């Protein structure tokens, strides 16, 4: 069965979701973004592209992922039934492969021979290196020196997959600096290089394009809910780092009835440097080419962030989320490090599923809400990834 029609992109022609998004970038990148936007819209209209992508999703990435009724968890909590959308079962262990397969197929179609990416924890880097190996593309991954030291295993995985990991020594030597370096590389090597951004962030068309590649999660979820429950869920919950797994599951449901809840990293406190709650505690500004909520100080300097889950440890958020927040189409909340750790342990024991600590933020929120809801209601949680990568953290956190 082939993938149904692409969802309508939710931004205007200039890449704005309401007041958010746009293209705040150096002039030399304009033509590359224009070329990318055109190639993307042509690809989306070309059935051979969607058929290839659809086949890769099924035969390579393992889609459709199951919608699993977490029966023990539901019984343990009382109240609403809790379903898990099992993105943790995707190849490479998370939803990130949905995006990198799409973008690398597009890059190959555009005649690009080289893929570049940035990575924090290494999850997007691994998904990118995987897709690049599959498509026969050269791959370079920018990674802050601090993150390289923290994530040795993923560095080695990327190298095994044939990618080159380039250490970034500037700034705080973490993800936001790696993104800056990747943009610099792109500007100098535009002709043969595609920059594979890892979430619904960055200048237009990235937020729209990544949303499209991730919205397969939500399209499958609709079908599976109708099959199992005969109706749409009462609530959808997903964690929000850059915002791609959440936009992916939300997008076909926006305005359709279910309450959409994005969960940010509450970290260890509400002071700057203790959390990653861009939407809940941030202000509007420009970061990495787009206008959106972000964490900055009174001088407009981007502040440090913290989360026990590396994937939520980012000072910005995709512009569409800023729009969904302002328009009230989705709501955003936070879950702390310790609540997420508790939820990861709970899910492991009750269901035998060890979630990524990112995903555990969404699980924690569902654990708070389900008992307050009726047993005729149901929640879908996007389980964005598996927790194998987090066992060292969980051991250290006790
Ligand atoms: C990277 C990552 C996230 C955060 O990224 P989004 O773009 O917000 O989805 C969440 N969960 C997992 C498992 C990740 O690897």
XYZ file of C-alpha atoms and ligand atoms in Angstrom:
413
model
C 0.000 0.000 0.000
C 1.459 3.364 -0.866
C 1.649 6.350 1.437
C -1.365 8.619 1.163
C -1.183 12.226 0.027
C 1.287 14.604 1.578
C -0.130 16.858 4.272
C -0.537 20.513 3.383
C 2.499 22.495 4.557
C 1.395 24.730 7.396
C 3.403 27.831 6.492
C 3.026 30.634 3.961
C 5.198 31.046 0.864
C 7.908 32.871 2.795
C 8.100 30.144 5.377
C 6.150 31.864 8.143
C 3.904 30.098 10.607
C 2.073 33.219 11.779
C 4.854 35.481 13.051
C 7.398 32.676 13.350
C 9.920 31.068 11.019
C 11.306 32.837 7.974
C 14.862 32.899 6.655
C 17.298 34.856 8.827
C 20.458 33.788 7.058
C 23.530 35.170 5.270
C 22.820 36.167 1.674
C 24.881 33.383 0.019
C 22.521 30.764 1.466
C 19.401 32.242 -0.131
C 19.859 30.525 -3.459
C 20.586 27.163 -1.801
C 17.398 27.378 0.264
C 15.434 28.339 -2.824
C 16.900 25.409 -4.754
C 16.074 23.078 -1.865
C 12.509 24.311 -1.589
C 11.937 23.825 -5.294
C 13.484 20.350 -5.315
C 11.387 19.366 -2.300
C 8.099 20.518 -3.784
C 8.881 18.792 -7.091
C 9.807 15.592 -5.261
C 6.567 15.649 -3.283
C 4.604 15.763 -6.533
C 6.629 12.946 -8.085
C 5.121 9.540 -7.387
C 8.454 7.772 -7.979
C 9.951 9.755 -5.069
C 7.110 8.961 -2.692
C 7.108 5.312 -3.741
C 10.844 4.990 -3.051
C 10.522 6.741 0.274
C 7.518 4.640 1.177
C 9.404 1.431 0.381
C 12.410 2.513 2.456
C 10.111 3.348 5.339
C 8.574 -0.115 5.242
C 11.480 -2.348 4.311
C 14.414 -0.459 5.791
C 13.116 1.586 8.729
C 10.415 -0.851 9.869
C 7.247 1.195 9.340
C 4.443 1.330 10.136
C 5.431 1.301 13.792
C 2.823 -0.297 16.085
C 0.311 1.608 18.182
C 0.493 -0.384 21.401
C -2.119 -0.354 24.168
C -0.020 -0.201 27.340
C -2.395 -2.413 29.304
C -0.344 -2.848 32.471
C 0.411 0.845 32.639
C -3.264 1.696 32.114
C -4.310 -0.721 34.823
C -1.636 0.564 37.178
C -2.633 4.213 36.730
C -6.407 3.930 36.437
C -8.350 6.317 34.206
C -7.712 6.861 30.517
C -6.248 4.106 28.332
C -2.656 4.851 27.343
C -1.378 3.895 23.902
C 2.261 4.148 22.850
C 3.227 5.007 19.275
C 6.321 2.856 19.010
C 8.919 5.014 17.215
C 11.459 3.290 19.461
C 11.130 0.297 17.132
C 12.427 2.234 14.105
C 15.822 1.371 12.648
C 18.555 3.207 14.626
C 16.192 3.411 17.605
C 14.148 6.561 17.111
C 11.975 8.675 14.802
C 15.090 10.460 13.491
C 15.458 7.976 10.621
C 12.125 9.213 9.141
C 13.745 12.567 8.461
C 17.204 11.437 7.372
C 15.808 8.920 4.857
C 13.667 11.665 3.327
C 16.410 14.263 3.194
C 19.114 11.922 1.893
C 16.811 10.660 -0.853
C 16.128 14.281 -1.760
C 19.859 15.127 -1.675
C 20.646 12.236 -4.016
C 17.853 13.390 -6.335
C 19.372 16.894 -6.369
C 22.708 15.404 -7.449
C 24.431 16.202 -4.131
C 27.193 13.760 -3.256
C 27.873 14.964 0.267
C 25.686 15.154 3.343
C 26.589 17.259 6.360
C 24.856 17.253 9.714
C 25.227 18.465 13.277
C 24.591 16.347 16.306
C 24.414 16.790 20.075
C 24.042 13.372 21.638
C 24.887 11.705 18.350
C 21.398 10.330 17.598
C 20.809 12.502 14.543
C 24.432 11.980 13.486
C 23.947 8.213 13.559
C 20.641 8.419 11.658
C 22.303 10.662 9.072
C 25.387 8.458 8.713
C 23.049 5.483 8.289
C 21.023 7.106 5.513
C 24.196 8.391 3.837
C 25.700 4.892 3.834
C 22.502 3.556 2.301
C 22.429 6.186 -0.469
C 26.167 6.050 -1.104
C 26.733 9.651 -0.011
C 29.795 11.034 1.726
C 28.920 12.183 5.250
C 30.481 14.681 7.670
C 29.004 15.273 11.119
C 29.799 18.344 13.238
C 29.857 17.690 16.944
C 30.976 19.818 19.893
C 34.089 18.623 21.708
C 32.174 18.366 24.972
C 29.574 16.128 23.335
C 32.250 13.993 21.660
C 33.716 13.265 25.075
C 30.252 12.477 26.513
C 29.076 10.277 23.627
C 32.026 8.095 22.649
C 29.891 5.174 21.541
C 27.869 7.191 19.055
C 31.043 8.767 17.667
C 32.364 5.275 17.002
C 29.015 4.195 15.497
C 29.105 7.095 13.044
C 32.671 6.238 12.062
C 31.740 2.580 11.561
C 28.981 3.786 9.244
C 31.594 5.604 7.177
C 30.999 9.157 8.394
C 33.647 11.655 9.443
C 33.028 13.298 12.815
C 34.384 16.853 12.942
C 35.067 18.245 16.448
C 33.795 21.784 17.135
C 35.958 23.832 19.498
C 34.050 27.119 19.455
C 31.597 28.538 22.019
C 30.284 26.106 24.586
C 31.472 23.230 22.329
C 27.991 21.693 22.227
C 25.064 21.405 19.818
C 24.351 25.064 19.043
C 28.014 25.609 18.117
C 27.976 22.483 15.951
C 24.970 23.933 14.089
C 26.871 27.184 13.472
C 29.825 25.229 12.051
C 27.563 23.131 9.834
C 26.040 26.331 8.371
C 29.579 27.628 7.741
C 30.508 24.429 5.919
C 27.322 24.625 3.846
C 27.985 28.218 2.739
C 31.450 27.239 1.489
C 30.440 23.969 -0.216
C 26.953 24.735 -1.515
C 27.265 23.070 -4.878
C 27.753 19.423 -3.950
C 26.553 19.444 -0.339
C 23.208 19.071 1.371
C 22.838 20.149 4.987
C 20.579 17.601 6.686
C 19.076 19.496 9.633
C 17.905 17.151 12.379
C 14.643 18.718 13.550
C 11.861 21.135 12.524
C 14.256 24.049 13.110
C 16.404 26.277 10.912
C 15.388 28.563 8.038
C 12.537 27.809 5.631
C 12.077 25.236 4.029
C 13.549 23.018 6.768
C 10.700 23.282 9.325
C 8.121 22.518 6.625
C 10.203 19.774 5.022
C 11.137 17.940 8.222
C 7.512 18.193 9.352
C 6.439 16.511 6.134
C 8.933 13.658 6.553
C 7.932 13.147 10.195
C 4.172 13.464 9.694
C 4.093 9.816 8.652
C 3.947 9.197 12.440
C 0.658 11.079 12.764
C -0.880 9.674 9.585
C -0.272 6.130 10.791
C -1.576 7.048 14.247
C -4.896 8.302 12.812
C -5.473 5.038 10.979
C -4.469 2.930 13.963
C -6.733 4.886 16.343
C -9.673 4.452 13.985
C -8.922 0.712 13.748
C -8.587 0.165 17.487
C -10.944 2.717 19.013
C -13.114 3.864 16.135
C -12.313 7.498 16.860
C -9.511 10.014 17.410
C -7.768 10.157 20.798
C -8.684 12.641 23.520
C -5.078 13.638 24.001
C -1.742 13.322 22.201
C 1.476 13.758 24.162
C 5.000 14.132 22.775
C 8.309 15.473 24.038
C 9.724 18.648 22.467
C 13.406 19.234 21.826
C 13.649 20.888 18.414
C 10.118 19.607 17.983
C 10.164 17.027 15.188
C 8.607 13.926 16.757
C 5.885 16.103 18.279
C 5.114 17.956 15.025
C 5.250 14.590 13.284
C 2.532 13.072 15.421
C 0.549 16.324 15.915
C 0.372 17.613 12.375
C -2.557 15.606 10.950
C -4.462 16.203 14.226
C -4.067 19.994 14.425
C -7.503 21.516 14.847
C -9.137 18.071 14.600
C -10.165 17.738 18.243
C -7.551 15.961 20.352
C -5.728 18.020 22.952
C -2.118 18.304 21.764
C 0.442 18.526 24.546
C 4.143 19.159 23.993
C 6.440 18.368 26.921
C 9.689 20.289 27.306
C 12.710 19.557 29.447
C 12.083 20.985 32.907
C 15.590 19.906 33.909
C 16.610 20.577 37.488
C 14.978 23.979 38.017
C 13.591 27.175 36.476
C 16.812 29.251 36.553
C 18.753 29.879 33.322
C 21.038 26.943 32.622
C 18.894 24.457 34.524
C 16.349 23.526 31.833
C 15.497 23.448 28.128
C 11.991 24.943 28.276
C 12.159 27.358 25.312
C 8.380 27.661 24.862
C 7.433 27.662 28.513
C 10.152 29.979 29.846
C 11.766 31.556 26.761
C 11.199 34.664 24.679
C 10.893 35.356 20.981
C 14.111 35.870 19.057
C 16.169 34.591 16.132
C 18.295 31.468 16.345
C 19.731 29.320 13.562
C 17.908 31.139 10.809
C 14.376 31.338 12.181
C 12.208 33.468 14.457
C 10.903 31.424 17.347
C 10.865 31.102 21.123
C 14.337 30.622 22.573
C 16.294 30.843 25.781
C 18.295 34.053 25.937
C 19.530 36.481 28.554
C 18.719 40.204 28.830
C 21.432 40.978 26.235
C 19.984 38.547 23.702
C 22.776 36.021 24.296
C 21.609 32.436 24.012
C 21.807 30.841 27.451
C 23.108 27.416 28.391
C 20.549 24.653 28.744
C 20.327 21.473 30.742
C 18.376 18.258 30.546
C 19.063 14.725 31.686
C 18.082 13.800 28.110
C 20.565 15.120 25.552
C 17.933 15.290 22.800
C 15.927 17.941 24.681
C 19.011 19.979 25.566
C 18.578 22.740 22.955
C 17.926 26.467 23.549
C 15.502 26.884 20.623
C 12.399 25.210 19.211
C 10.829 24.848 15.768
C 8.832 27.919 14.664
C 5.623 25.982 14.065
C 5.487 25.149 17.778
C 5.733 28.860 18.605
C 2.761 29.379 16.329
C 0.787 26.481 17.833
C 1.465 27.875 21.294
C 0.415 31.453 20.454
C -2.691 30.308 18.618
C -3.683 27.888 21.374
C -3.781 24.970 18.933
C -1.375 23.078 21.188
C -0.320 23.459 24.801
C 3.156 23.105 26.261
C 4.326 22.066 29.653
C 7.462 20.809 31.368
C 8.568 17.649 33.129
C 11.649 17.593 35.359
C 14.716 15.356 35.121
C 13.633 13.311 38.124
C 10.050 12.852 36.892
C 11.396 11.647 33.536
C 13.779 9.206 35.227
C 10.922 7.855 37.367
C 8.727 7.436 34.296
C 11.496 5.564 32.450
C 11.824 3.146 35.395
C 8.040 2.764 35.649
C 7.587 1.952 31.961
C 10.506 -0.479 32.039
C 9.028 -2.413 34.947
C 5.362 -2.338 33.994
C 5.610 -2.861 30.235
C 9.144 -4.154 29.634
C 9.847 -1.122 27.460
C 12.899 0.979 28.293
C 12.171 4.400 26.745
C 14.658 7.061 25.723
C 14.837 9.699 28.463
C 13.469 12.222 25.937
C 10.370 10.079 25.410
C 10.128 9.463 29.160
C 9.162 13.153 29.525
C 6.005 12.442 27.516
C 5.369 9.240 29.458
C 5.674 11.159 32.747
C 3.050 13.667 31.648
C 0.655 10.886 30.605
C 1.182 9.265 34.015
C -0.001 12.477 35.674
C -2.991 12.995 33.373
C -4.397 9.492 32.789
C -5.709 9.034 36.366
C -7.571 12.372 36.114
C -9.368 11.295 32.950
C -12.324 8.954 32.449
C -11.866 5.299 31.556
C -13.830 5.953 28.363
C -11.029 8.264 27.208
C -7.659 7.457 25.646
C -4.258 9.075 25.268
C -1.586 8.460 22.647
C 2.020 9.017 23.737
C 4.704 9.351 21.090
C 7.451 7.028 22.300
C 10.094 8.751 20.210
C 13.013 6.411 20.944
C 14.437 3.517 22.898
C 16.492 3.915 26.039
C 19.515 1.720 25.425
C 21.621 4.848 24.867
C 20.607 6.139 28.309
C 21.460 3.229 30.575
C 24.727 4.813 31.758
C 22.861 7.998 32.696
C 20.180 5.996 34.479
C 22.784 4.034 36.387
C 24.560 7.236 37.496
C 21.286 8.922 38.467
C 20.602 5.965 40.776
C 16.473 13.776 19.186
C 15.416 13.144 19.966
C 14.320 13.873 20.468
C 14.194 15.368 20.343
O 14.058 15.847 19.043
P 12.683 16.367 18.441
O 13.101 17.031 17.181
O 12.065 17.296 19.414
O 11.831 15.180 18.197
C 13.324 13.191 21.148
N 13.400 11.856 21.353
C 14.438 11.119 20.895
C 14.460 9.658 21.157
C 15.482 11.739 20.192
O 16.507 10.995 19.751
